[in-house]
mmCIF file of C-alpha atoms in Angstrom:
data_model
loop_
_atom_site.group_PDB
_atom_site.id
_atom_site.type_symbol
_atom_site.label_atom_id
_atom_site.label_comp_id
_atom_site.label_asym_id
_atom_site.label_seq_id
_atom_site.Cartn_x
_atom_site.Cartn_y
_atom_site.Cartn_z
ATOM 1 C CA MET A 288 0.000 0.000 0.000
ATOM 2 C CA GLU A 289 2.798 2.430 0.875
ATOM 3 C CA GLU A 290 4.242 2.174 -2.646
ATOM 4 C CA ILE A 291 0.835 2.940 -4.167
ATOM 5 C CA ILE A 292 0.328 5.943 -1.886
ATOM 6 C CA LYS A 293 3.609 7.522 -2.944
ATOM 7 C CA LYS A 294 3.282 6.883 -6.668
ATOM 8 C CA ASP A 295 1.502 9.189 -9.093
ATOM 9 C CA PHE A 296 -0.234 7.569 -12.059
ATOM 10 C CA CYS A 297 -1.206 9.031 -15.413
ATOM 11 C CA LEU A 298 -4.894 9.746 -15.994
ATOM 12 C CA THR A 299 -6.888 7.507 -18.307
ATOM 13 C CA CYS A 300 -8.454 9.018 -21.441
ATOM 14 C CA GLY A 301 -11.844 9.068 -19.731
ATOM 15 C CA GLN A 302 -10.434 10.851 -16.696
ATOM 16 C CA ARG A 303 -8.705 13.454 -18.856
ATOM 17 C CA PHE A 304 -12.091 14.184 -20.421
ATOM 18 C CA MET A 305 -13.700 14.654 -16.987
ATOM 19 C CA VAL A 306 -10.827 16.794 -15.641
ATOM 20 C CA HIS A 307 -11.117 18.936 -18.781
ATOM 21 C CA ARG A 308 -14.813 19.467 -18.008
ATOM 22 C CA PHE A 309 -14.039 20.204 -14.342
ATOM 23 C CA GLN A 310 -11.511 22.875 -15.356
ATOM 24 C CA ASN A 311 -13.724 24.538 -17.963
ATOM 25 C CA ALA A 312 -17.133 24.310 -16.275
ATOM 26 C CA PRO A 313 -16.608 23.347 -12.617
ATOM 27 C CA LYS A 314 -20.150 24.153 -11.515
ATOM 28 C CA TYR A 315 -21.461 21.450 -13.874
ATOM 29 C CA ALA A 316 -18.977 18.815 -12.686
ATOM 30 C CA THR A 317 -21.371 17.490 -10.057
ATOM 31 C CA PRO A 318 -20.946 13.911 -8.816
ATOM 32 C CA THR A 319 -23.105 11.017 -9.901
ATOM 33 C CA GLN A 320 -25.722 10.460 -7.210
ATOM 34 C CA ARG A 321 -27.770 7.382 -6.378
ATOM 35 C CA LEU A 322 -30.494 7.200 -3.749
ATOM 36 C CA TYR A 323 -31.462 4.016 -1.895
ATOM 37 C CA ARG A 324 -33.927 2.965 0.769
ATOM 38 C CA PHE A 325 -32.337 0.681 3.351
ATOM 39 C CA ASN A 326 -34.008 -2.515 4.483
ATOM 40 C CA LYS A 327 -35.894 -2.377 7.787
ATOM 41 C CA ASN A 328 -33.183 -4.395 9.584
ATOM 42 C CA PHE A 329 -30.439 -2.043 8.371
ATOM 43 C CA ASP A 330 -27.431 -1.951 10.708
ATOM 44 C CA HIS A 331 -25.584 1.399 10.644
ATOM 45 C CA SER A 332 -22.267 0.091 12.017
ATOM 46 C CA LEU A 333 -22.180 -2.890 9.633
ATOM 47 C CA PHE A 334 -22.930 -0.611 6.677
ATOM 48 C CA ALA A 335 -20.145 1.800 7.677
ATOM 49 C CA ALA A 336 -17.735 -1.137 7.905
ATOM 50 C CA ALA A 337 -18.924 -2.486 4.539
ATOM 51 C CA ILE A 338 -18.507 0.773 2.637
ATOM 52 C CA ARG A 339 -15.063 1.426 4.148
ATOM 53 C CA HIS A 340 -14.040 -2.121 3.234
ATOM 54 C CA THR A 341 -15.304 -1.732 -0.341
ATOM 55 C CA VAL A 342 -13.516 1.600 -0.785
ATOM 56 C CA ALA A 343 -10.295 0.089 0.574
ATOM 57 C CA LEU A 344 -10.450 -2.708 -2.026
ATOM 58 C CA HIS A 345 -10.894 -0.430 -5.052
ATOM 59 C CA PRO A 346 -8.165 2.206 -5.549
ATOM 60 C CA SER A 347 -10.226 4.625 -7.667
ATOM 61 C CA LEU A 348 -12.679 5.093 -4.776
ATOM 62 C CA ARG A 349 -9.742 6.643 -2.856
ATOM 63 C CA LEU A 350 -8.514 8.722 -5.793
ATOM 64 C CA LYS A 351 -6.746 12.011 -5.205
ATOM 65 C CA LEU A 352 -5.827 14.422 -8.016
ATOM 66 C CA VAL A 353 -2.342 15.927 -8.106
ATOM 67 C CA GLN A 354 -1.355 18.786 -10.395
ATOM 68 C CA ASN A 355 2.177 19.828 -11.264
ATOM 69 C CA LYS A 356 3.931 21.573 -14.140
ATOM 70 C CA ALA A 357 3.647 18.460 -16.293
ATOM 71 C CA GLY A 358 -0.108 18.194 -15.838
ATOM 72 C CA TRP A 359 -2.609 16.154 -13.857
ATOM 73 C CA TYR A 360 -1.902 12.865 -12.131
ATOM 74 C CA GLN A 361 -3.748 10.586 -9.733
ATOM 75 C CA CYS A 362 -2.703 8.745 -6.611
ATOM 76 C CA PHE A 363 -4.587 6.477 -4.222
ATOM 77 C CA PRO A 364 -3.888 7.242 -0.556
ATOM 78 C CA ASP A 365 -5.383 5.242 2.296
ATOM 79 C CA LEU A 366 -8.416 7.519 2.437
ATOM 80 C CA GLY A 367 -11.884 6.496 3.588
ATOM 81 C CA PRO A 368 -15.233 7.834 2.322
ATOM 82 C CA ASN A 369 -17.080 10.726 3.938
ATOM 83 C CA ILE A 370 -19.937 9.099 5.889
ATOM 84 C CA SER A 371 -22.465 11.273 7.696
ATOM 85 C CA ALA A 372 -25.837 10.689 9.327
ATOM 86 C CA ILE A 373 -28.773 13.113 9.534
ATOM 87 C CA GLU A 374 -31.955 12.511 11.525
ATOM 88 C CA VAL A 375 -34.977 14.521 10.403
ATOM 89 C CA GLN A 376 -37.449 15.070 13.244
ATOM 90 C CA GLY A 377 -40.858 16.688 13.230
ATOM 91 C CA LYS A 378 -44.554 16.146 13.870
ATOM 92 C CA VAL A 379 -45.689 16.529 10.238
ATOM 93 C CA PRO A 380 -44.450 13.545 8.100
ATOM 94 C CA GLY A 381 -44.949 15.420 4.834
ATOM 95 C CA LYS A 382 -42.756 18.325 5.919
ATOM 96 C CA CYS A 383 -40.117 15.934 7.236
ATOM 97 C CA LEU A 384 -40.016 14.116 3.905
ATOM 98 C CA ALA A 385 -39.810 17.391 1.970
ATOM 99 C CA TYR A 386 -36.861 18.469 4.115
ATOM 100 C CA ALA A 387 -35.154 15.093 3.558
ATOM 101 C CA GLN A 388 -35.631 15.506 -0.185
ATOM 102 C CA SER A 389 -34.033 18.959 -0.041
ATOM 103 C CA ILE A 390 -31.008 17.414 1.705
ATOM 104 C CA VAL A 391 -30.722 14.816 -1.063
ATOM 105 C CA THR A 392 -30.963 17.504 -3.762
ATOM 106 C CA GLU A 393 -28.254 19.587 -2.112
ATOM 107 C CA GLU A 394 -25.970 16.552 -1.799
ATOM 108 C CA GLY A 395 -26.174 15.987 -5.550
ATOM 109 C CA ARG A 396 -25.213 19.597 -6.285
ATOM 110 C CA LYS A 397 -21.972 19.619 -4.303
ATOM 111 C CA VAL A 398 -18.968 19.662 -6.612
ATOM 112 C CA LEU A 399 -16.154 17.555 -5.156
ATOM 113 C CA ASP A 400 -12.583 18.823 -5.434
ATOM 114 C CA LEU A 401 -10.521 15.648 -5.590
ATOM 115 C CA ARG A 402 -7.374 17.564 -4.774
ATOM 116 C CA ASN A 403 -8.688 17.910 -1.217
ATOM 117 C CA GLU A 404 -11.750 15.658 -0.847
ATOM 118 C CA PRO A 405 -12.409 11.920 -1.186
ATOM 119 C CA PRO A 406 -14.440 10.902 -4.264
ATOM 120 C CA VAL A 407 -17.104 9.005 -2.279
ATOM 121 C CA THR A 408 -19.684 10.632 -0.004
ATOM 122 C CA ALA A 409 -22.376 8.639 1.807
ATOM 123 C CA THR A 410 -25.158 10.440 3.688
ATOM 124 C CA ILE A 411 -27.617 8.386 5.737
ATOM 125 C CA ILE A 412 -30.928 10.190 6.286
ATOM 126 C CA SER A 413 -33.398 8.940 8.901
ATOM 127 C CA VAL A 414 -36.922 10.218 8.262
ATOM 128 C CA ASN A 415 -40.402 8.988 9.192
ATOM 129 C CA GLY A 416 -39.066 5.690 10.505
ATOM 130 C CA GLU A 417 -37.075 4.917 7.365
ATOM 131 C CA HIS A 418 -33.375 5.127 6.494
ATOM 132 C CA LEU A 419 -32.289 6.534 3.120
ATOM 133 C CA LEU A 420 -28.824 6.630 1.586
ATOM 134 C CA SER A 421 -27.541 9.349 -0.710
ATOM 135 C CA LEU A 422 -24.423 7.929 -2.377
ATOM 136 C CA CYS A 423 -22.356 10.419 -4.387
ATOM 137 C CA VAL A 424 -19.282 9.410 -6.393
ATOM 138 C CA ASP A 425 -17.185 11.828 -8.407
ATOM 139 C CA HIS A 426 -17.294 10.994 -12.084
ATOM 140 C CA ILE A 427 -13.528 11.449 -12.439
ATOM 141 C CA ALA A 428 -13.139 8.449 -10.136
ATOM 142 C CA ALA A 429 -15.923 6.203 -11.434
ATOM 143 C CA ASP A 430 -18.089 5.948 -14.542
ATOM 144 C CA GLY A 431 -21.694 4.708 -14.677
ATOM 145 C CA ILE A 432 -20.677 1.081 -15.190
ATOM 146 C CA SER A 433 -18.420 1.378 -12.152
ATOM 147 C CA LEU A 434 -21.325 2.524 -10.010
ATOM 148 C CA ASP A 435 -23.214 -0.643 -10.931
ATOM 149 C CA LEU A 436 -20.145 -2.644 -9.908
ATOM 150 C CA PHE A 437 -19.729 -0.546 -6.756
ATOM 151 C CA GLU A 438 -23.251 -1.143 -5.484
ATOM 152 C CA ARG A 439 -22.946 -4.905 -6.058
ATOM 153 C CA ALA A 440 -19.570 -4.946 -4.262
ATOM 154 C CA LEU A 441 -21.065 -2.916 -1.423
ATOM 155 C CA VAL A 442 -23.965 -5.346 -0.977
ATOM 156 C CA ASN A 443 -21.493 -8.248 -1.004
ATOM 157 C CA SER A 444 -19.333 -6.561 1.667
ATOM 158 C CA TYR A 445 -22.430 -5.939 3.778
ATOM 159 C CA GLN A 446 -23.428 -9.609 3.511
ATOM 160 C CA ASN A 447 -19.923 -10.597 4.639
ATOM 161 C CA ALA A 448 -20.118 -8.118 7.525
ATOM 162 C CA ILE A 449 -23.409 -9.723 8.639
ATOM 163 C CA ASN A 450 -21.736 -13.135 8.533
ATOM 164 C CA GLY A 451 -18.725 -11.842 10.445
ATOM 165 C CA CYS A 452 -16.276 -12.583 7.617
ATOM 166 C CA LEU A 453 -15.271 -9.113 6.400
ATOM 167 C CA SER A 454 -11.686 -10.189 5.909
ATOM 168 C CA SER A 455 -8.748 -7.930 5.170
ATOM 169 C CA VAL A 456 -7.960 -8.296 1.472
ATOM 170 C CA ALA A 457 -5.239 -6.609 -0.570
ATOM 171 C CA PRO A 458 -6.501 -3.874 -2.928
ATOM 172 C CA SER A 459 -7.169 -4.885 -6.520
ATOM 173 C CA GLN A 460 -4.190 -4.463 -8.858
ATOM 174 C CA ALA A 461 -6.292 -4.647 -12.049
ATOM 175 C CA LEU A 462 -6.593 -0.850 -12.292
ATOM 176 C CA PHE A 463 -2.830 -0.346 -12.198
ATOM 177 C CA ARG A 464 -2.332 -2.936 -14.936
ATOM 178 C CA TYR A 465 -4.993 -1.168 -16.999
ATOM 179 C CA ILE A 466 -3.312 2.220 -16.562
ATOM 180 C CA ALA A 467 0.042 0.711 -17.586
ATOM 181 C CA LYS A 468 -1.560 -0.778 -20.702
ATOM 182 C CA GLU A 469 -3.174 2.523 -21.656
ATOM 183 C CA VAL A 470 0.079 4.450 -21.151
ATOM 184 C CA SER A 471 1.862 1.941 -23.414
ATOM 185 C CA GLN A 472 -0.680 2.730 -26.160
ATOM 186 C CA ARG A 473 -0.353 6.524 -26.012
ATOM 187 C CA ASN A 474 1.423 6.394 -29.379
ATOM 188 C CA LEU A 475 -2.012 5.707 -30.951
ATOM 189 C CA GLU A 476 -3.520 8.964 -29.746
ATOM 190 C CA LYS A 477 -2.160 11.269 -32.447
ATOM 191 C CA ASN A 478 -3.585 9.282 -35.374
ATOM 192 C CA ASN A 479 -6.827 8.676 -33.492
ATOM 193 C CA LEU A 480 -7.212 12.405 -32.905
ATOM 194 C CA LEU A 481 -6.796 12.998 -36.645
ATOM 195 C CA TYR A 482 -9.526 10.402 -37.238
ATOM 196 C CA TRP A 483 -11.989 12.311 -35.035
ATOM 197 C CA GLU A 484 -11.072 15.678 -36.493
ATOM 198 C CA GLN A 485 -11.794 14.333 -39.973
ATOM 199 C CA GLN A 486 -15.079 12.827 -38.782
ATOM 200 C CA LEU A 487 -16.298 16.046 -37.139
ATOM 201 C CA LYS A 488 -14.929 18.611 -39.587
ATOM 202 C CA GLY A 489 -17.816 20.747 -40.816
ATOM 203 C CA ALA A 490 -20.310 18.990 -38.567
ATOM 204 C CA PRO A 491 -23.504 21.065 -38.523
ATOM 205 C CA LEU A 492 -24.450 22.730 -35.253
ATOM 206 C CA ASN A 493 -28.135 21.954 -35.593
ATOM 207 C CA LEU A 494 -28.814 23.447 -32.159
ATOM 208 C CA ASP A 495 -27.845 26.878 -30.873
ATOM 209 C CA PRO A 496 -24.482 26.377 -29.118
ATOM 210 C CA ASN A 497 -24.615 29.818 -27.499
ATOM 211 C CA ILE A 498 -27.382 28.905 -25.062
ATOM 212 C CA GLU A 499 -26.437 28.565 -21.402
ATOM 213 C CA ILE A 500 -26.011 24.957 -20.257
ATOM 214 C CA SER A 501 -28.949 24.180 -17.988
ATOM 215 C CA THR A 502 -31.496 21.513 -17.177
ATOM 216 C CA THR A 503 -35.170 21.320 -17.996
ATOM 217 C CA THR A 504 -38.072 19.092 -17.011
ATOM 218 C CA ALA A 505 -37.689 15.893 -18.990
ATOM 219 C CA SER A 506 -40.285 14.157 -21.073
ATOM 220 C CA VAL A 507 -40.182 10.507 -19.994
ATOM 221 C CA TYR A 508 -41.181 7.258 -21.690
ATOM 222 C CA CYS A 509 -40.611 3.728 -20.338
ATOM 223 C CA HIS A 510 -41.020 0.457 -22.173
ATOM 224 C CA GLN A 511 -40.407 -3.196 -21.346
ATOM 225 C CA LEU A 512 -39.878 -6.059 -23.759
ATOM 226 C CA THR A 513 -40.588 -9.461 -22.227
ATOM 227 C CA GLY A 514 -41.585 -12.948 -23.302
ATOM 228 C CA GLU A 515 -41.971 -13.585 -27.019
ATOM 229 C CA ALA A 516 -41.327 -9.944 -27.992
ATOM 230 C CA PHE A 517 -37.998 -9.939 -26.152
ATOM 231 C CA GLN A 518 -36.974 -13.287 -27.650
ATOM 232 C CA LEU A 519 -37.829 -12.046 -31.150
ATOM 233 C CA LEU A 520 -35.515 -9.066 -30.594
ATOM 234 C CA ILE A 521 -32.699 -11.330 -29.335
ATOM 235 C CA ASN A 522 -33.110 -13.671 -32.333
ATOM 236 C CA PHE A 523 -33.156 -10.751 -34.764
ATOM 237 C CA CYS A 524 -29.893 -9.375 -33.375
ATOM 238 C CA ARG A 525 -28.201 -12.783 -33.532
ATOM 239 C CA THR A 526 -29.373 -13.432 -37.080
ATOM 240 C CA ASN A 527 -28.186 -10.045 -38.302
ATOM 241 C CA LYS A 528 -24.903 -10.030 -36.333
ATOM 242 C CA SER A 529 -25.830 -6.892 -34.431
ATOM 243 C CA SER A 530 -26.206 -6.208 -30.731
ATOM 244 C CA ILE A 531 -29.129 -4.696 -28.840
ATOM 245 C CA PHE A 532 -26.882 -1.653 -28.448
ATOM 246 C CA HIS A 533 -26.604 -1.294 -32.250
ATOM 247 C CA LEU A 534 -30.360 -1.728 -32.692
ATOM 248 C CA LEU A 535 -31.228 0.904 -30.076
ATOM 249 C CA ALA A 536 -28.634 3.318 -31.500
ATOM 250 C CA ALA A 537 -30.213 2.960 -34.955
ATOM 251 C CA THR A 538 -33.667 3.462 -33.439
ATOM 252 C CA GLU A 539 -32.523 6.587 -31.615
ATOM 253 C CA LEU A 540 -30.960 8.053 -34.756
ATOM 254 C CA LEU A 541 -34.153 7.612 -36.761
ATOM 255 C CA LEU A 542 -36.258 9.135 -33.965
ATOM 256 C CA LEU A 543 -33.950 12.156 -33.841
ATOM 257 C CA ALA A 544 -33.876 12.530 -37.618
ATOM 258 C CA ARG A 545 -37.659 12.465 -37.934
ATOM 259 C CA ALA A 546 -38.218 14.771 -34.976
ATOM 260 C CA ARG A 547 -36.331 17.647 -36.601
ATOM 261 C CA ASP A 548 -35.947 16.555 -40.237
ATOM 262 C CA LEU A 549 -32.187 15.996 -39.846
ATOM 263 C CA GLU A 550 -29.785 14.246 -42.206
ATOM 264 C CA ASP A 551 -26.571 14.713 -40.193
ATOM 265 C CA ILE A 552 -26.457 13.706 -36.501
ATOM 266 C CA ILE A 553 -23.787 13.398 -33.807
ATOM 267 C CA LEU A 554 -24.503 10.570 -31.367
ATOM 268 C CA ASN A 555 -22.594 10.633 -28.089
ATOM 269 C CA ILE A 556 -21.661 6.994 -27.402
ATOM 270 C CA PRO A 557 -19.824 6.212 -24.156
ATOM 271 C CA VAL A 558 -17.527 3.204 -24.604
ATOM 272 C CA SER A 559 -16.516 1.314 -21.463
ATOM 273 C CA ASN A 560 -12.937 0.388 -22.561
ATOM 274 C CA ARG A 561 -13.181 -2.808 -20.485
ATOM 275 C CA ILE A 562 -11.764 -5.095 -23.159
ATOM 276 C CA LEU A 563 -9.973 -7.873 -21.273
ATOM 277 C CA LEU A 564 -11.706 -10.310 -18.932
ATOM 278 C CA GLU A 565 -9.865 -9.013 -15.855
ATOM 279 C CA GLU A 566 -10.959 -5.472 -16.732
ATOM 280 C CA GLN A 567 -14.683 -6.234 -16.604
ATOM 281 C CA ASP A 568 -14.854 -5.676 -12.831
ATOM 282 C CA ILE A 569 -12.617 -2.611 -12.558
ATOM 283 C CA ILE A 570 -14.266 0.186 -10.599
ATOM 284 C CA ALA A 571 -12.830 3.359 -12.152
ATOM 285 C CA ASN A 572 -13.547 5.892 -14.872
ATOM 286 C CA LEU A 573 -12.559 3.961 -17.991
ATOM 287 C CA VAL A 574 -15.392 5.193 -20.225
ATOM 288 C CA MET A 575 -14.501 7.374 -23.192
ATOM 289 C CA PRO A 576 -17.189 9.431 -24.968
ATOM 290 C CA LEU A 577 -17.157 8.949 -28.732
ATOM 291 C CA HIS A 578 -18.945 11.597 -30.784
ATOM 292 C CA VAL A 579 -19.946 9.487 -33.766
ATOM 293 C CA ARG A 580 -21.314 11.275 -36.816
ATOM 294 C CA PHE A 581 -24.056 9.585 -38.825
ATOM 295 C CA SER A 582 -25.736 10.539 -42.063
ATOM 296 C CA ILE A 583 -29.412 9.720 -42.542
ATOM 297 C CA LYS A 584 -30.097 8.653 -46.133
ATOM 298 C CA PRO A 585 -33.695 8.856 -47.370
ATOM 299 C CA ASN A 586 -35.158 5.510 -48.460
ATOM 300 C CA GLU A 587 -32.150 3.510 -47.260
ATOM 301 C CA PRO A 588 -33.244 -0.098 -46.524
ATOM 302 C CA ALA A 589 -33.646 -0.630 -42.776
ATOM 303 C CA LEU A 590 -31.234 -3.566 -42.531
ATOM 304 C CA GLN A 591 -28.596 -1.734 -44.552
ATOM 305 C CA PHE A 592 -28.924 1.263 -42.193
ATOM 306 C CA LEU A 593 -28.578 -0.983 -39.127
ATOM 307 C CA HIS A 594 -25.417 -2.586 -40.501
ATOM 308 C CA ARG A 595 -23.981 0.834 -41.371
ATOM 309 C CA VAL A 596 -24.630 2.027 -37.809
ATOM 310 C CA ARG A 597 -22.984 -1.133 -36.451
ATOM 311 C CA ASN A 598 -19.913 -0.707 -38.671
ATOM 312 C CA GLN A 599 -19.505 2.983 -37.820
ATOM 313 C CA ILE A 600 -19.710 2.285 -34.096
ATOM 314 C CA THR A 601 -17.157 -0.525 -34.437
ATOM 315 C CA ASP A 602 -14.807 1.755 -36.397
ATOM 316 C CA ALA A 603 -15.209 4.479 -33.770
ATOM 317 C CA MET A 604 -14.338 2.035 -30.980
ATOM 318 C CA VAL A 605 -11.101 1.135 -32.765
ATOM 319 C CA HIS A 606 -10.115 4.812 -32.465
ATOM 320 C CA ARG A 607 -11.353 5.239 -28.868
ATOM 321 C CA GLN A 608 -8.030 6.367 -27.379
ATOM 322 C CA PHE A 609 -7.360 10.052 -28.039
ATOM 323 C CA ASP A 610 -6.748 13.335 -26.242
ATOM 324 C CA TYR A 611 -10.187 14.806 -25.583
ATOM 325 C CA PRO A 612 -9.055 18.354 -24.647
ATOM 326 C CA SER A 613 -7.388 18.633 -28.075
ATOM 327 C CA LEU A 614 -10.586 17.476 -29.792
ATOM 328 C CA SER A 615 -12.556 19.981 -27.722
ATOM 329 C CA GLU A 616 -10.328 22.787 -29.008
ATOM 330 C CA PHE A 617 -10.882 21.555 -32.550
ATOM 331 C CA MET A 618 -14.665 21.557 -32.094
ATOM 332 C CA ALA A 619 -14.546 25.081 -30.644
ATOM 333 C CA THR A 620 -12.655 26.196 -33.766
ATOM 334 C CA GLU A 621 -15.273 24.542 -35.978
ATOM 335 C CA ALA A 622 -18.006 26.359 -34.039
ATOM 336 C CA GLY A 623 -16.162 29.649 -34.542
ATOM 337 C CA LYS A 624 -16.157 29.109 -38.311
ATOM 338 C CA GLN A 625 -19.950 28.934 -38.120
ATOM 339 C CA GLY A 626 -20.141 32.145 -36.085
ATOM 340 C CA PHE A 627 -20.637 30.556 -32.668
ATOM 341 C CA SER A 628 -18.560 31.077 -29.549
ATOM 342 C CA LYS A 629 -18.754 27.464 -28.329
ATOM 343 C CA ALA A 630 -19.819 24.002 -29.449
ATOM 344 C CA ASN A 631 -21.342 22.427 -26.352
ATOM 345 C CA SER A 632 -24.649 21.689 -28.079
ATOM 346 C CA LEU A 633 -22.897 19.472 -30.602
ATOM 347 C CA LEU A 634 -23.372 16.620 -28.112
ATOM 348 C CA ALA A 635 -27.091 16.033 -28.052
ATOM 349 C CA CYS A 636 -27.607 12.336 -27.371
ATOM 350 C CA ASN A 637 -26.652 9.532 -25.055
ATOM 351 C CA LEU A 638 -27.109 5.753 -24.978
ATOM 352 C CA VAL A 639 -26.144 3.363 -22.182
ATOM 353 C CA ILE A 640 -26.975 -0.322 -21.613
ATOM 354 C CA ASP A 641 -26.600 -2.190 -18.318
ATOM 355 C CA ASN A 642 -26.889 -5.964 -18.738
ATOM 356 C CA ASP A 643 -26.175 -7.009 -15.136
ATOM 357 C CA PRO A 644 -28.339 -4.921 -12.792
ATOM 358 C CA LEU A 645 -28.408 -5.310 -9.019
ATOM 359 C CA ILE A 646 -31.504 -7.134 -7.834
ATOM 360 C CA PHE A 647 -33.742 -5.414 -5.263
ATOM 361 C CA PRO A 648 -34.571 -6.048 -2.471
ATOM 362 C CA ASN A 649 -31.352 -7.487 -1.062
ATOM 363 C CA ASP A 650 -29.649 -7.746 2.343
ATOM 364 C CA LEU A 651 -28.825 -4.032 2.337
ATOM 365 C CA PHE A 652 -31.278 -2.131 0.138
ATOM 366 C CA ALA A 653 -35.051 -2.385 -0.208
ATOM 367 C CA GLU A 654 -34.974 -0.404 -3.481
ATOM 368 C CA ARG A 655 -33.051 2.135 -5.505
ATOM 369 C CA LEU A 656 -35.205 5.242 -5.554
ATOM 370 C CA ASP A 657 -33.547 7.340 -8.260
ATOM 371 C CA SER A 658 -34.063 4.597 -10.863
ATOM 372 C CA GLN A 659 -37.858 4.829 -10.547
ATOM 373 C CA PRO A 660 -39.259 6.635 -13.620
ATOM 374 C CA SER A 661 -41.166 9.807 -12.853
ATOM 375 C CA THR A 662 -42.397 12.851 -14.718
ATOM 376 C CA GLY A 663 -40.417 15.063 -12.325
ATOM 377 C CA GLN A 664 -37.023 14.099 -13.775
ATOM 378 C CA ASN A 665 -34.704 16.696 -15.254
ATOM 379 C CA VAL A 666 -32.548 16.426 -18.363
ATOM 380 C CA TRP A 667 -29.828 18.658 -19.807
ATOM 381 C CA LYS A 668 -31.165 21.100 -22.383
ATOM 382 C CA THR A 669 -31.030 19.723 -25.956
ATOM 383 C CA ARG A 670 -30.543 16.112 -24.736
ATOM 384 C CA PHE A 671 -32.225 12.929 -25.914
ATOM 385 C CA GLU A 672 -31.128 9.988 -23.767
ATOM 386 C CA ILE A 673 -31.893 6.295 -24.020
ATOM 387 C CA SER A 674 -30.818 3.961 -21.226
ATOM 388 C CA ALA A 675 -31.570 0.246 -21.273
ATOM 389 C CA CYS A 676 -31.334 -2.442 -18.630
ATOM 390 C CA GLN A 677 -31.095 -6.006 -19.929
ATOM 391 C CA THR A 678 -31.655 -9.169 -17.889
ATOM 392 C CA LYS A 679 -32.338 -12.759 -18.951
ATOM 393 C CA GLU A 680 -36.084 -12.129 -18.864
ATOM 394 C CA ARG A 681 -36.545 -8.590 -20.152
ATOM 395 C CA LEU A 682 -35.222 -5.417 -21.729
ATOM 396 C CA SER A 683 -36.281 -2.283 -19.848
ATOM 397 C CA ILE A 684 -35.917 0.944 -21.841
ATOM 398 C CA LEU A 685 -36.052 4.478 -20.460
ATOM 399 C CA ILE A 686 -36.112 7.492 -22.777
ATOM 400 C CA ARG A 687 -35.686 11.032 -21.411
ATOM 401 C CA TRP A 688 -35.590 14.060 -23.659
ATOM 402 C CA ASP A 689 -35.974 17.823 -23.941
ATOM 403 C CA ALA A 690 -39.248 18.147 -25.832
ATOM 404 C CA SER A 691 -38.536 21.788 -26.743
ATOM 405 C CA THR A 692 -35.546 20.568 -28.795
ATOM 406 C CA TRP A 693 -36.957 17.229 -29.936
ATOM 407 C CA PRO A 694 -40.694 17.933 -30.403
ATOM 408 C CA ILE A 695 -42.168 14.565 -29.469
ATOM 409 C CA GLN A 696 -44.872 14.489 -26.800
ATOM 410 C CA SER A 697 -44.633 11.814 -24.113
ATOM 411 C CA ASP A 698 -47.973 10.279 -25.085
ATOM 412 C CA HIS A 699 -46.779 9.981 -28.713
ATOM 413 C CA MET A 700 -43.374 8.445 -27.956
ATOM 414 C CA GLU A 701 -44.692 4.892 -27.519
ATOM 415 C CA GLU A 702 -46.143 4.845 -31.013
ATOM 416 C CA LYS A 703 -43.088 6.475 -32.599
ATOM 417 C CA PHE A 704 -40.563 4.334 -30.715
ATOM 418 C CA LEU A 705 -42.265 0.986 -31.395
ATOM 419 C CA LEU A 706 -42.974 1.902 -35.015
ATOM 420 C CA THR A 707 -39.297 2.778 -35.563
ATOM 421 C CA LEU A 708 -38.006 -0.314 -33.751
ATOM 422 C CA ASN A 709 -40.354 -2.665 -35.605
ATOM 423 C CA LYS A 710 -39.493 -1.032 -38.940
ATOM 424 C CA LEU A 711 -35.818 -1.836 -38.365
ATOM 425 C CA MET A 712 -36.698 -5.445 -37.503
ATOM 426 C CA GLU A 713 -38.926 -6.125 -40.528
#
């Protein structure tokens, strides 16, 4: 451990992207927050032991940023998470709950400075006889896939704590091997950057990039594919050598194109970079955002379009390692040529699939509250986001979008989404 504490490591490509965002727009670099309801038999001391144990096992959850003349580095000191407890008392349950919700909202707005603060903050809120957990993790330390891994590891540690077998285990070395591999491939970055500059040169800024970055009330649509419908989708993907990811990306592109009569679209595709088997369980920020540019060709056969989307995504993944700050400068220059001062609205879409979700309830959590669809959700202005959760029995799809940018009403999305999906599968 002492050797790890003293050593500074290079940042991964994904971390460089997040540090770049932190430097240029720190007030928007808020942590990723998840909200849980504990089980009735929740034990505070066992949970505290479990989360400290989990953080000790995974170096990125102890990440500290170091800046010197050569740039940014990361190290992993023996640093525990910030754990606090708040008890909300009062005679009116509704007011108590509203106050608890305000605490949760404020927790999610706190920007963490990893030069001085740990990347993990856990706040336990007791209200109306229940215990809630606000878990915040800085995105420089962990990507969305990592949070799924983190919550499963946390539940496992809690189960071991209950059984009295929370043994002392050496921290995982997989992250350090990954960083060494990425550093050895830095020679690829220059050519990969040229690839992205060629792809994005002259890309149309279909949305006004001069608007202030802000959130708006999201339009929300949820859909589940189960039984025969889900099996038909699986069989279609296997037959046509495409994944569910490719099929949903193609569906999203057609929805976007028809919503605003577009023929040129940038789709923001986060790639996990977990290529090797031992990398599948790394908790860290390994994801790299790829801004893939697609053309929409009128009357193109559906299957041909799907295969083109698949091939473009595959080609983009081959060039996934590049210096994002340099690409950001390039995009700003392209925006300037079109008379705009910035190009933030170039990134309008998002698509993420989780195929191994945590099952609720479990020994620790009764449910995850922030994953429950509601009409009160917010979304970044101009965004259209599809997230999908795949299990053996079903595919759950959640679409959130800014209806002022993409004029599709929530009660019309079901028809448009299913029509587009079925058209691709004909």
